[in-house]
Coordinates of C-alpha atoms and ligand atoms in Angstrom, one line a residue:
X1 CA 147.9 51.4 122.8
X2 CA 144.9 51.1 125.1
X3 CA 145.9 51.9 128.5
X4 CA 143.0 49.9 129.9
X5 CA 143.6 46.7 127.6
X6 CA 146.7 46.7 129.9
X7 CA 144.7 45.9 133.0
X8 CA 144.2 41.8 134.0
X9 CA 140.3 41.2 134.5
X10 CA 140.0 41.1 138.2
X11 CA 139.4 37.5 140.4
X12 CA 136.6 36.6 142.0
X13 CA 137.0 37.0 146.0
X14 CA 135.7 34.9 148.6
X15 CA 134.3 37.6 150.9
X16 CA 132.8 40.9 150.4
X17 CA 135.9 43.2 149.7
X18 CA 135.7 45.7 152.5
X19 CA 136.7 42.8 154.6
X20 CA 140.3 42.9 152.6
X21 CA 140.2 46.6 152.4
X22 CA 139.7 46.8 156.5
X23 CA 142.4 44.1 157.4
X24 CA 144.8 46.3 154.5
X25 CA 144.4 49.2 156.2
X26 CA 145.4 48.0 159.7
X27 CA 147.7 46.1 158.8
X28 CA 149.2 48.4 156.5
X29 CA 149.3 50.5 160.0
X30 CA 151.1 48.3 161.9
X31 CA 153.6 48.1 159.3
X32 CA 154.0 51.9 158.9
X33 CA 154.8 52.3 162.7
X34 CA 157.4 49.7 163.1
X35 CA 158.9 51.1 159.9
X36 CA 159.1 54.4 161.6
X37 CA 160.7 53.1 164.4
X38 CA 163.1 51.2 162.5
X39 CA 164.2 54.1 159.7
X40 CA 163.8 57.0 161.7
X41 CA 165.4 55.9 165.0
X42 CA 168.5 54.7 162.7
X43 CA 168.7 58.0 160.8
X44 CA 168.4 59.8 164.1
X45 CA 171.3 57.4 165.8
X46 CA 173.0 58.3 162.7
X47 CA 173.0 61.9 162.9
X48 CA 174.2 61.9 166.3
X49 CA 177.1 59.9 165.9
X50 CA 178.0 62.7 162.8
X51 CA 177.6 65.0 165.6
X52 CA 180.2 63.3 168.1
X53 CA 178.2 61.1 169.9
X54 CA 177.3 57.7 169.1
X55 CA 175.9 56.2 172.4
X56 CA 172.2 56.6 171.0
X57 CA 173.0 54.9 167.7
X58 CA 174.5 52.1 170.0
X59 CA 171.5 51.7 171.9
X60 CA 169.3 52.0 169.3
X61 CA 171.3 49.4 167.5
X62 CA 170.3 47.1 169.7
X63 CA 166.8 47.2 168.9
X64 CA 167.4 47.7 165.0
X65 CA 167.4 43.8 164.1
X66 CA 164.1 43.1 165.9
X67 CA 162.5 46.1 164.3
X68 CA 163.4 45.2 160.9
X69 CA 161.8 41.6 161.6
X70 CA 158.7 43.3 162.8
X71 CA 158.6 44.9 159.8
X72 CA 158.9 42.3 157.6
X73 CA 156.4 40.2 158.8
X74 CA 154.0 43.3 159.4
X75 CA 154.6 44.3 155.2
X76 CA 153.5 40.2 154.6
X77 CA 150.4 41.1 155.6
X78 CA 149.4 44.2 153.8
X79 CA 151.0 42.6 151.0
X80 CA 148.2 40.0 150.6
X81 CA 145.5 41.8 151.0
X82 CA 146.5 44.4 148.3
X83 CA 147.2 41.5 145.8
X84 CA 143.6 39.9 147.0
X85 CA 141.4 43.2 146.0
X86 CA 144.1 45.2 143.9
X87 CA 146.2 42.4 142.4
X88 CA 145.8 43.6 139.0
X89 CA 147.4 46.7 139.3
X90 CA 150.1 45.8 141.6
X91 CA 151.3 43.0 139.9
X92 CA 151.8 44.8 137.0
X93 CA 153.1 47.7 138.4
X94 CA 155.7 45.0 140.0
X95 CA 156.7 43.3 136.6
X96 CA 157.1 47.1 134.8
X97 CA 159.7 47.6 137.5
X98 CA 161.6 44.5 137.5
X99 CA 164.7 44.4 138.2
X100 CA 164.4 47.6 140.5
X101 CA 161.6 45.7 142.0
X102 CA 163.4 42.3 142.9
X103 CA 166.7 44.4 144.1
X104 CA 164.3 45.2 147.1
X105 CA 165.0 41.5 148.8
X106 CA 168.5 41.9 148.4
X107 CA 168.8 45.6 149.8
X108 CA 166.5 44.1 152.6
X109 CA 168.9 40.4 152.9
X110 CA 172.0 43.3 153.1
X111 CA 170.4 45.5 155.6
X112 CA 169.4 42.6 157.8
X113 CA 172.3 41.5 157.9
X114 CA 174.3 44.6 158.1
X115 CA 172.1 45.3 161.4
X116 CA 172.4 41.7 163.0
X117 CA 176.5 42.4 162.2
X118 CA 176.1 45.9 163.4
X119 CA 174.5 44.3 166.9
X120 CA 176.4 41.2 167.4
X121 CA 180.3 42.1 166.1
X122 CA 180.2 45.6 167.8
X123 CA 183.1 45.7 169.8
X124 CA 185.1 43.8 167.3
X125 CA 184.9 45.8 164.5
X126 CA 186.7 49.1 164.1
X127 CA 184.2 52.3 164.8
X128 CA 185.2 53.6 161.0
X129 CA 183.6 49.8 159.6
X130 CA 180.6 49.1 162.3
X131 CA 179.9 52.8 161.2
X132 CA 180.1 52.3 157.2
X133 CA 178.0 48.9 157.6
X134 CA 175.1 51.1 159.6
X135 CA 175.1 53.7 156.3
X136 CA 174.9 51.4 153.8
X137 CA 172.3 48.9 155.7
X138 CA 170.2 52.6 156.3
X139 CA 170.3 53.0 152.5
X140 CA 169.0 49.7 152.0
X141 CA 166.1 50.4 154.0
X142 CA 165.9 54.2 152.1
X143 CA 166.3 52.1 148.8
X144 CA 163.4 49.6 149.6
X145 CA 161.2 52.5 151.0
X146 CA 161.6 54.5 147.6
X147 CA 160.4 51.5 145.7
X148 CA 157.6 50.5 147.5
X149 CA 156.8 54.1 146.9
X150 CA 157.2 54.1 143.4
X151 CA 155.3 50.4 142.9
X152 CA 152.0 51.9 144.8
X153 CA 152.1 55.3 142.8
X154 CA 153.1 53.0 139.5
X155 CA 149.8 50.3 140.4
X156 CA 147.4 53.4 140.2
X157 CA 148.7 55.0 136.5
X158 CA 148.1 52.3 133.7
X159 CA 148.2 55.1 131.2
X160 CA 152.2 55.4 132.3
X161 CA 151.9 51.5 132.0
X162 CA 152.4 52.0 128.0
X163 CA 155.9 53.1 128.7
X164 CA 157.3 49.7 128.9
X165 CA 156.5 49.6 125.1
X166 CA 158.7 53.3 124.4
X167 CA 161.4 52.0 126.4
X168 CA 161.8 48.5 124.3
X169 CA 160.4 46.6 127.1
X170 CA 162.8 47.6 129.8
X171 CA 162.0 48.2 132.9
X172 CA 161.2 51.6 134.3
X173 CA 160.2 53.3 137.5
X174 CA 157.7 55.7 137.7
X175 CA 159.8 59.4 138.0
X176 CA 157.0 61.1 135.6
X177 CA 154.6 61.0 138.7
X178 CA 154.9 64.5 139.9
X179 CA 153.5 62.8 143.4
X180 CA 156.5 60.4 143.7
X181 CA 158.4 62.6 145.5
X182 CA 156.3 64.1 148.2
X183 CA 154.7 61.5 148.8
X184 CA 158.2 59.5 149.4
X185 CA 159.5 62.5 151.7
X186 CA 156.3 62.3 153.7
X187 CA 157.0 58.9 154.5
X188 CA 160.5 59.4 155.1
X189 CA 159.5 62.5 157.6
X190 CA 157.0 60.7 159.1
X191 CA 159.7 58.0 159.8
X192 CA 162.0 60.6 161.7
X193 CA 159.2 62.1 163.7
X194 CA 158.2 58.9 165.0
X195 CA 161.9 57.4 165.3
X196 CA 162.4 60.5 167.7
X197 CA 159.3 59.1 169.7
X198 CA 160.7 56.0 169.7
X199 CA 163.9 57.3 170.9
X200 CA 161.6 59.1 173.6
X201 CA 160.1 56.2 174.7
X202 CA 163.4 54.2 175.2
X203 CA 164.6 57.2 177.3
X204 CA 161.9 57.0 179.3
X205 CA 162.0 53.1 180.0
X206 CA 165.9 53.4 180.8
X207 CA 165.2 56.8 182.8
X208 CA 167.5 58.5 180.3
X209 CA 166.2 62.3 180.6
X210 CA 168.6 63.4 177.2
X211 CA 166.9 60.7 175.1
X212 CA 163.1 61.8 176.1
X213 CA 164.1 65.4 175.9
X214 CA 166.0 64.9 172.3
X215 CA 163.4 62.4 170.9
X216 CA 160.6 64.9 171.9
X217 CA 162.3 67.5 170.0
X218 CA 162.6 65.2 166.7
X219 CA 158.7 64.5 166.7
X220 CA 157.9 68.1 167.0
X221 CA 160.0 69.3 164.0
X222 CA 159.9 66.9 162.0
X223 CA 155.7 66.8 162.1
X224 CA 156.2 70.6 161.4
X225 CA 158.1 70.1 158.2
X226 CA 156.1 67.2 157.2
X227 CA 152.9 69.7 157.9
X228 CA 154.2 71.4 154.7
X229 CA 155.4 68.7 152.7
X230 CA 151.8 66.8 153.2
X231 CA 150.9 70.1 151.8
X232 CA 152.9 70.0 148.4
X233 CA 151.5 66.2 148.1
X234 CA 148.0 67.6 148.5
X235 CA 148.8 70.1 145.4
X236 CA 150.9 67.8 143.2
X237 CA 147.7 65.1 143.3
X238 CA 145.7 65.6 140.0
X239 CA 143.1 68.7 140.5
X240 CA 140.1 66.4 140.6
X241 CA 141.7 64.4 143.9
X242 CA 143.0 67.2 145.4
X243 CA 139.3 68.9 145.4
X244 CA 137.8 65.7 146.1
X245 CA 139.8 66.2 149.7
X246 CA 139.1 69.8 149.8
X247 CA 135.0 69.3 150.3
X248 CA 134.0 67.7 147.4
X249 CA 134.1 64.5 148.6
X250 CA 132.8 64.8 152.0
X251 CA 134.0 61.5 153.8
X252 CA 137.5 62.0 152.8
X253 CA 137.4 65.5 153.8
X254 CA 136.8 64.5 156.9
X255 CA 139.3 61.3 157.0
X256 CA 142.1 63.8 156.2
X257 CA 140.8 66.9 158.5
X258 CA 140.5 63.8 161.2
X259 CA 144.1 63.1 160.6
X260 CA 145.3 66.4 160.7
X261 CA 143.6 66.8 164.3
X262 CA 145.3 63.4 165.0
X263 CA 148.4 65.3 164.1
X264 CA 147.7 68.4 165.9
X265 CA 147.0 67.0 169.1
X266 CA 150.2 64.3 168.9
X267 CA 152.1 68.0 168.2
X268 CA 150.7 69.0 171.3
X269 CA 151.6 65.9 173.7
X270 CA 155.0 66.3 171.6
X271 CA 155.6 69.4 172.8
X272 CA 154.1 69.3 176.2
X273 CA 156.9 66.1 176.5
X274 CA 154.7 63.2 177.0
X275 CA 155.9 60.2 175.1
X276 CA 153.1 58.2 175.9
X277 CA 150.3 60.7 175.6
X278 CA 152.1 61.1 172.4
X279 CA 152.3 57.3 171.0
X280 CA 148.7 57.0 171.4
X281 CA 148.1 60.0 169.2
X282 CA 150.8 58.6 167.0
X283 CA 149.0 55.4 166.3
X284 CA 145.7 57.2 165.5
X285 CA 147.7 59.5 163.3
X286 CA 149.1 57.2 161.4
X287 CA 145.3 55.3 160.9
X288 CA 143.7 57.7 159.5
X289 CA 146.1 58.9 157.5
X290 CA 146.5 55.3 155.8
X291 CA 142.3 55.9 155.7
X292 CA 143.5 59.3 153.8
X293 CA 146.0 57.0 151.4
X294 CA 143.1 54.4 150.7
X295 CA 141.1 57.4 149.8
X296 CA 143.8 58.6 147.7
X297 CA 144.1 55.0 145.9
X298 CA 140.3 54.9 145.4
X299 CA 140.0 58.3 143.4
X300 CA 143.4 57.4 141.3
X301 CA 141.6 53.9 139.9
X302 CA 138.2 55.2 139.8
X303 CA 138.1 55.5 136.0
X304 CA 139.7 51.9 135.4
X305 CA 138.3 49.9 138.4
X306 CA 135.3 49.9 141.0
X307 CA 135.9 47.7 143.7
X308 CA 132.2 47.4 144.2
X309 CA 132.1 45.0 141.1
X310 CA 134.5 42.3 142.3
X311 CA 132.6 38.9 141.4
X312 CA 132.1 37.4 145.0
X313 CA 131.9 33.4 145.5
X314 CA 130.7 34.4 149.2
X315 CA 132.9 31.5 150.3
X316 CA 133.3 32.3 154.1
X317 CA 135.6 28.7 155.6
X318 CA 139.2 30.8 154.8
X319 CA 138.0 33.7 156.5
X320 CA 136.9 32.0 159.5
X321 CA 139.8 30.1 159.5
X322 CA 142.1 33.2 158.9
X323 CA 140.0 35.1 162.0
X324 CA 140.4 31.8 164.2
X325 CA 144.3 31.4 163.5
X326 CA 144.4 35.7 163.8
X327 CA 142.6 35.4 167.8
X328 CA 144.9 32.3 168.8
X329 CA 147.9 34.2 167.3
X330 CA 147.4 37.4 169.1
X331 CA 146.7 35.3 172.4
X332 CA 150.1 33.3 172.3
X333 CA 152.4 36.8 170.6
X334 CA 150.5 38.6 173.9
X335 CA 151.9 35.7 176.2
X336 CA 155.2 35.8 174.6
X337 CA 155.7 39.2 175.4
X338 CA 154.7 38.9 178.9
X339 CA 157.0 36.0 179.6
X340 CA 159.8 38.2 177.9
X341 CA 159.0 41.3 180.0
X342 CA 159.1 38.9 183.1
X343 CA 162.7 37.7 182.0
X344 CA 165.7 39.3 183.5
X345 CA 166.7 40.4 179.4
X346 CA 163.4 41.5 179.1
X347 CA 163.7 44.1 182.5
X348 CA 166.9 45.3 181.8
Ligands
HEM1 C1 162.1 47.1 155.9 C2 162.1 48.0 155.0 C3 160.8 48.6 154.5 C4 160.5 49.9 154.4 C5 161.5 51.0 154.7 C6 159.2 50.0 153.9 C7 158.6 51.2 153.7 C8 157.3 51.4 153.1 C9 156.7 52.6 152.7 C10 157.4 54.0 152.8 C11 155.5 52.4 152.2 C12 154.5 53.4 151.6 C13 154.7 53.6 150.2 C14 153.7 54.6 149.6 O1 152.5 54.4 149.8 O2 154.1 55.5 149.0 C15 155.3 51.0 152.3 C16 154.2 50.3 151.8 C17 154.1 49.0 151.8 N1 155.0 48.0 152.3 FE1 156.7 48.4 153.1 N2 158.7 48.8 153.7 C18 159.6 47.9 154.0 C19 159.5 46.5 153.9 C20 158.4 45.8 153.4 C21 158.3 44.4 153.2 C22 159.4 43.4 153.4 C23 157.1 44.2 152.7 C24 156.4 42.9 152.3 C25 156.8 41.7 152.6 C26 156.4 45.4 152.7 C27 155.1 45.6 152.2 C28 154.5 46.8 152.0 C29 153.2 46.9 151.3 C30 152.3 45.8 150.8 C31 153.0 48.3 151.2 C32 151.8 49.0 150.5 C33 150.5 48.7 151.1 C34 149.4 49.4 150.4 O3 149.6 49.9 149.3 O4 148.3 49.5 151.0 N3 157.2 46.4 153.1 N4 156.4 50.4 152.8

């Protein structure tokens, strides 16, 4: 079997394709953070209340519904672009995962509404069942994390593709990738470092001194660890890639060596206790390492797929449209939120 016989021709786009890789990246971004927030401030809540004290998983609680939603809609976004310039390898990589794949909207249905529940029925469910609900919707969140994780490591091997024909067509995830892991815990580290900023920030807004200090403390160890496990990605992506970041492919060196200042310097407002200081260097953080990821992407497919030779129609009325819809959008969601900060729920 021919790997690359295995690969759908690709569609002709509208626009030029950096258009849909720009907008991927970003978005991507904004879906990163609020997943942070969401995974990592629930983990941390978590380990607290193992610890004796469950008034930060309370309060984070609160928040943990709207989070998720953000989420949501901020994955819909990155979603479409990938399927509009990479569609035919994620696709695929989808369908070889099947049923793992599709389990994703029901862990995510579960979690929802285990958080909602979790919210809503707090005072009139035991603390031993609001407490099992929170685990089990956390490990819904940790379950759909791991796949998304193995469908973008799966989208970029179509040489593991020809497993589906070993395995009598069943579906399979991808566990021979010896990045899977890694790159999965880097997330998943990334997620508590930036959960503890979240919890920081909170702190800060309710003038709660324990949240900033302990939230502070969770963004600098975690980023420490996660210093060494970005490490073990590095070496567990194939030699060629790994150089390629390492000076042989001098705009990617510098996307990652930008990142890692980014990192540095979000270390240093993390230590120096500045949750603000600190969000700002968060954000650019997490940018340029999803620059460092596209990167990573580019180098796995280069010897099946150029994006470069994408047919173009050069048909521009859906993009205007999309930018028109994106500016009035952004207007309204940006007067939302300042009627909402105005309102008396919104102060408190
Ligand atoms: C709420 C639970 C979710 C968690 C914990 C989560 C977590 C993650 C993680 C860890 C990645 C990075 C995977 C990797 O590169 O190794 C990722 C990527 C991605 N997520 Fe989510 N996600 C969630 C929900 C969603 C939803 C509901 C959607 C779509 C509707 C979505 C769309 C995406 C897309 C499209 C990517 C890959 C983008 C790209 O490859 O450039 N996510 N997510």
């Amino acid at each position: 079997m021919i790997p690359a016989s295995l690969i759908p021709m690709a569609e002709p786009i509208p626009v030029p394709w950096a258009w849909f890789d720009v907008l991927l990246i970003l978005t991507f971004t904004a879906h990163i953070l609020f997943m942070n927030a969401l995974l990592g401030s629930a983990a941390i809540g978590l380990v607290r209340t193992v610890r004796g004290n469950d008034g930060l998983m309370h309060d984070v609680g609160q928040k943990l519904p709207p989070l998720l939603a953000l989420t949501i809609n901020m994955g819909v976004a990155p979603l479409l672009f990938l399927q509009v310039n990479y569609g035919h390898f994620d696709y695929v990589s989808s369908v070889l995962m099947g049923g793992w794949w599709l389990g994703v909207i029901a862990a995510l249905l579960f979690s929802y509404y285990g958080f909602y529940a979790y919210k809503f029925k707090y005072d009139a469910m035991s603390p031993g069942r609001r407490n099992t609900l929170f685990v089990l919707s956390l490990a819904g969140l940790l379950y759909v994390g791991f796949m998304l994780t193995n469908n973008t490591t799966l989208m970029l091997l179509p040489a593991a593709w020809t497993q589906y024909f070993e395995n009598n067509g069943a579906a399979f995830l991808n566990w021979g990738d010896p990045t899977l892991f890694p790159r999965f815990l880097h997330f998943m580290l990334g997620s508590i470092a930036l959960g503890g900023l979240f919890v920081a920030l909170l702190g800060q807004w309710r003038k709660i001194d324990e949240y900033v200090d302990s939230g502070m403390a969770w963004l600098t160890r975690a980023t420490l660890v996660n210093l060494a496990v970005g490490m073990w990605f590095l070496i567990a992506l194939p030699r060629d890639i790994m150089l390629g970041f390492m000076g042989g492919n001098l705009p990617a060196t510098l996307t990652l060596v930008t990142s890692l200042l980014a990192s540095a310097m979000l270390l240093a407002a993390g230590f120096q206790k500045q949750p603000k200081r600190a969000a700002t260097w968060a954000v650019l953080t997490v940018f340029f390492m999803s620059c460092t990821r596209h990167w990573v992407r580019t180098f796995f497919l280069a010897p099946w797929f150029r994006i470069e030779d994408t047919p173009v129609t050069h048909q521009y009325s859906s993009l205007y449209l999309f930018l028109g819809f994106l500016v009035v959008g952004l207007a309204l969601t940006g007067y939302m939120l300042k009627l909402y900060f105005k309102s008396r729920q919104g102060r408190a």
